[in-house]
């Protein structure tokens, strides 16, 4: 039996794009850079069809990777006292760089509801265990 459920009933949205479409992606990262490095490498070799014009971090640690790949890098320190202002700065950077998608690559901050509302269904949290290069939480002690 065919269901008479409608697109409206489930609030389904869809779109068709050409294969030339390359979303503008911002990567958010904290101190641990293994997810970031994997994403940058895969984008460089053409495995990820996107542009990465911007990286945002709450620490300066990953800047060397941004420099190597030629990506603009901004440090926006986040504390409990400045979180709202830090997120305003981050959102302004995203808008200035016309970002379509935000990827959290071991970004160790919880985004506020206000931030998420600015980019609905445009934020992906990449956990390191999802990446093919992941060999365990503590690779040096894994025996591999």
Tab-separated table of C-alpha atoms in Angstrom:
chain	number	residue	atom	x	y	z
A	1	UNK	CA	0.000	0.000	0.000
A	2	UNK	CA	1.381	3.405	-0.945
A	3	UNK	CA	1.393	5.968	1.830
A	4	UNK	CA	-0.206	9.332	1.212
A	5	UNK	CA	2.312	11.114	3.414
A	6	UNK	CA	3.411	14.416	1.983
A	7	UNK	CA	6.634	16.358	1.775
A	8	UNK	CA	5.036	19.035	3.996
A	9	UNK	CA	4.121	16.532	6.679
A	10	UNK	CA	7.790	15.689	7.259
A	11	UNK	CA	9.173	19.179	6.458
A	12	UNK	CA	11.428	17.601	3.827
A	13	UNK	CA	13.608	19.996	1.886
A	14	UNK	CA	15.691	19.063	-1.148
A	15	UNK	CA	17.646	20.674	-3.923
A	16	UNK	CA	19.482	19.716	-7.069
A	17	UNK	CA	22.947	21.073	-7.776
A	18	UNK	CA	25.470	20.546	-10.517
A	19	UNK	CA	28.567	18.466	-9.936
A	20	UNK	CA	30.596	21.679	-10.243
A	21	UNK	CA	29.032	23.037	-7.032
A	22	UNK	CA	31.724	23.351	-4.383
A	23	UNK	CA	30.409	24.535	-1.007
A	24	UNK	CA	32.530	26.997	0.961
A	25	UNK	CA	33.481	25.215	4.180
A	26	UNK	CA	34.839	26.618	7.429
A	27	UNK	CA	36.613	24.198	9.729
A	28	UNK	CA	36.493	24.761	13.481
A	29	UNK	CA	39.267	23.056	15.438
A	30	UNK	CA	40.762	23.175	18.935
A	31	UNK	CA	44.148	21.686	19.885
A	32	UNK	CA	43.902	18.167	18.461
A	33	UNK	CA	44.586	18.409	14.757
A	34	UNK	CA	44.326	14.880	13.343
A	35	UNK	CA	40.747	15.351	12.028
A	36	UNK	CA	41.700	18.701	10.555
A	37	UNK	CA	44.752	17.317	8.776
A	38	UNK	CA	42.747	14.450	7.303
A	39	UNK	CA	40.070	16.834	5.973
A	40	UNK	CA	42.621	19.254	4.499
A	41	UNK	CA	44.511	16.448	2.782
A	42	UNK	CA	41.362	14.870	1.333
A	43	UNK	CA	40.215	18.253	0.029
A	44	UNK	CA	43.636	18.878	-1.539
A	45	UNK	CA	43.613	15.557	-3.432
A	46	UNK	CA	40.057	16.123	-4.671
A	47	UNK	CA	38.321	13.550	-2.493
A	48	UNK	CA	36.248	16.295	-0.821
A	49	UNK	CA	34.640	18.558	-3.422
A	50	UNK	CA	34.635	21.823	-1.519
A	51	UNK	CA	36.557	25.012	-0.909
A	52	UNK	CA	38.066	25.590	2.534
A	53	UNK	CA	38.735	29.319	2.776
A	54	UNK	CA	38.580	29.602	6.574
A	55	UNK	CA	39.618	27.883	9.769
A	56	UNK	CA	38.551	29.092	13.208
A	57	UNK	CA	40.089	27.887	16.439
A	58	UNK	CA	40.039	28.720	20.104
A	59	UNK	CA	43.806	27.991	20.202
A	60	UNK	CA	46.759	28.905	17.953
A	61	UNK	CA	48.061	25.310	17.778
A	62	UNK	CA	46.762	24.334	14.294
A	63	UNK	CA	47.840	27.508	12.487
A	64	UNK	CA	50.808	25.739	10.888
A	65	UNK	CA	48.380	23.507	8.970
A	66	UNK	CA	46.381	26.506	7.771
A	67	UNK	CA	49.602	28.149	6.604
A	68	UNK	CA	50.714	24.980	4.784
A	69	UNK	CA	47.387	24.657	2.949
A	70	UNK	CA	46.955	28.395	2.387
A	71	UNK	CA	43.809	28.717	4.492
A	72	UNK	CA	42.898	31.854	6.450
A	73	UNK	CA	43.229	31.102	10.196
A	74	UNK	CA	41.539	32.995	13.016
A	75	UNK	CA	42.008	32.409	16.727
A	76	UNK	CA	38.918	33.297	18.732
A	77	UNK	CA	39.554	32.464	22.396
A	78	UNK	CA	36.458	31.170	24.178
A	79	UNK	CA	35.829	31.306	27.917
A	80	UNK	CA	32.629	31.061	29.906
A	81	UNK	CA	32.770	34.848	30.326
A	82	UNK	CA	33.175	35.734	26.624
A	83	UNK	CA	31.358	32.874	24.874
A	84	UNK	CA	28.549	35.026	23.419
A	85	UNK	CA	31.002	37.637	22.092
A	86	UNK	CA	33.311	34.910	20.720
A	87	UNK	CA	30.408	33.334	18.834
A	88	UNK	CA	29.424	36.738	17.434
A	89	UNK	CA	32.991	37.100	16.111
A	90	UNK	CA	32.881	33.604	14.614
A	91	UNK	CA	29.530	34.243	12.913
A	92	UNK	CA	30.853	37.508	11.479
A	93	UNK	CA	33.890	35.659	10.053
A	94	UNK	CA	31.583	33.037	8.529
A	95	UNK	CA	29.446	35.711	6.891
A	96	UNK	CA	32.452	37.710	5.636
A	97	UNK	CA	33.793	34.555	3.979
A	98	UNK	CA	30.410	33.482	2.567
A	99	UNK	CA	30.536	30.096	4.281
A	100	UNK	CA	27.961	27.463	3.294
A	101	UNK	CA	28.935	24.739	5.754
A	102	UNK	CA	30.662	24.551	9.142
A	103	UNK	CA	32.652	21.434	10.011
A	104	UNK	CA	33.631	20.859	13.631
A	105	UNK	CA	36.873	18.871	13.531
A	106	UNK	CA	37.541	18.166	17.201
A	107	UNK	CA	36.339	21.640	18.134
A	108	UNK	CA	36.049	21.260	21.870
A	109	UNK	CA	33.344	23.866	22.453
A	110	UNK	CA	29.601	23.414	22.636
A	111	UNK	CA	27.898	25.784	20.215
A	112	UNK	CA	24.982	27.779	21.583
A	113	UNK	CA	21.462	27.570	20.211
A	114	UNK	CA	21.883	31.126	18.907
A	115	UNK	CA	24.902	30.052	16.867
A	116	UNK	CA	23.166	26.955	15.522
A	117	UNK	CA	20.132	29.007	14.469
A	118	UNK	CA	22.427	31.068	12.202
A	119	UNK	CA	23.448	27.907	10.284
A	120	UNK	CA	20.531	25.463	10.470
A	121	UNK	CA	21.376	22.057	8.996
A	122	UNK	CA	24.738	23.467	7.900
A	123	UNK	CA	26.933	22.233	10.763
A	124	UNK	CA	28.656	18.851	10.778
A	125	UNK	CA	30.499	17.483	13.784
A	126	UNK	CA	33.265	15.181	12.557
A	127	UNK	CA	34.253	12.797	15.296
A	128	UNK	CA	37.667	11.290	14.730
A	129	UNK	CA	36.326	7.740	14.886
A	130	UNK	CA	34.331	8.421	11.685
A	131	UNK	CA	37.449	9.124	9.646
A	132	UNK	CA	39.074	6.240	7.737
A	133	UNK	CA	42.548	7.097	9.054
A	134	UNK	CA	41.437	6.639	12.692
A	135	UNK	CA	43.379	3.831	14.390
A	136	UNK	CA	42.220	4.349	17.948
A	137	UNK	CA	41.970	6.979	20.644
A	138	UNK	CA	45.608	6.500	21.713
A	139	UNK	CA	47.477	5.371	18.568
A	140	UNK	CA	50.888	5.192	20.251
A	141	UNK	CA	49.603	2.628	22.739
A	142	UNK	CA	47.342	0.667	20.379
A	143	UNK	CA	50.088	-1.705	19.226
A	144	UNK	CA	49.508	-0.810	15.568
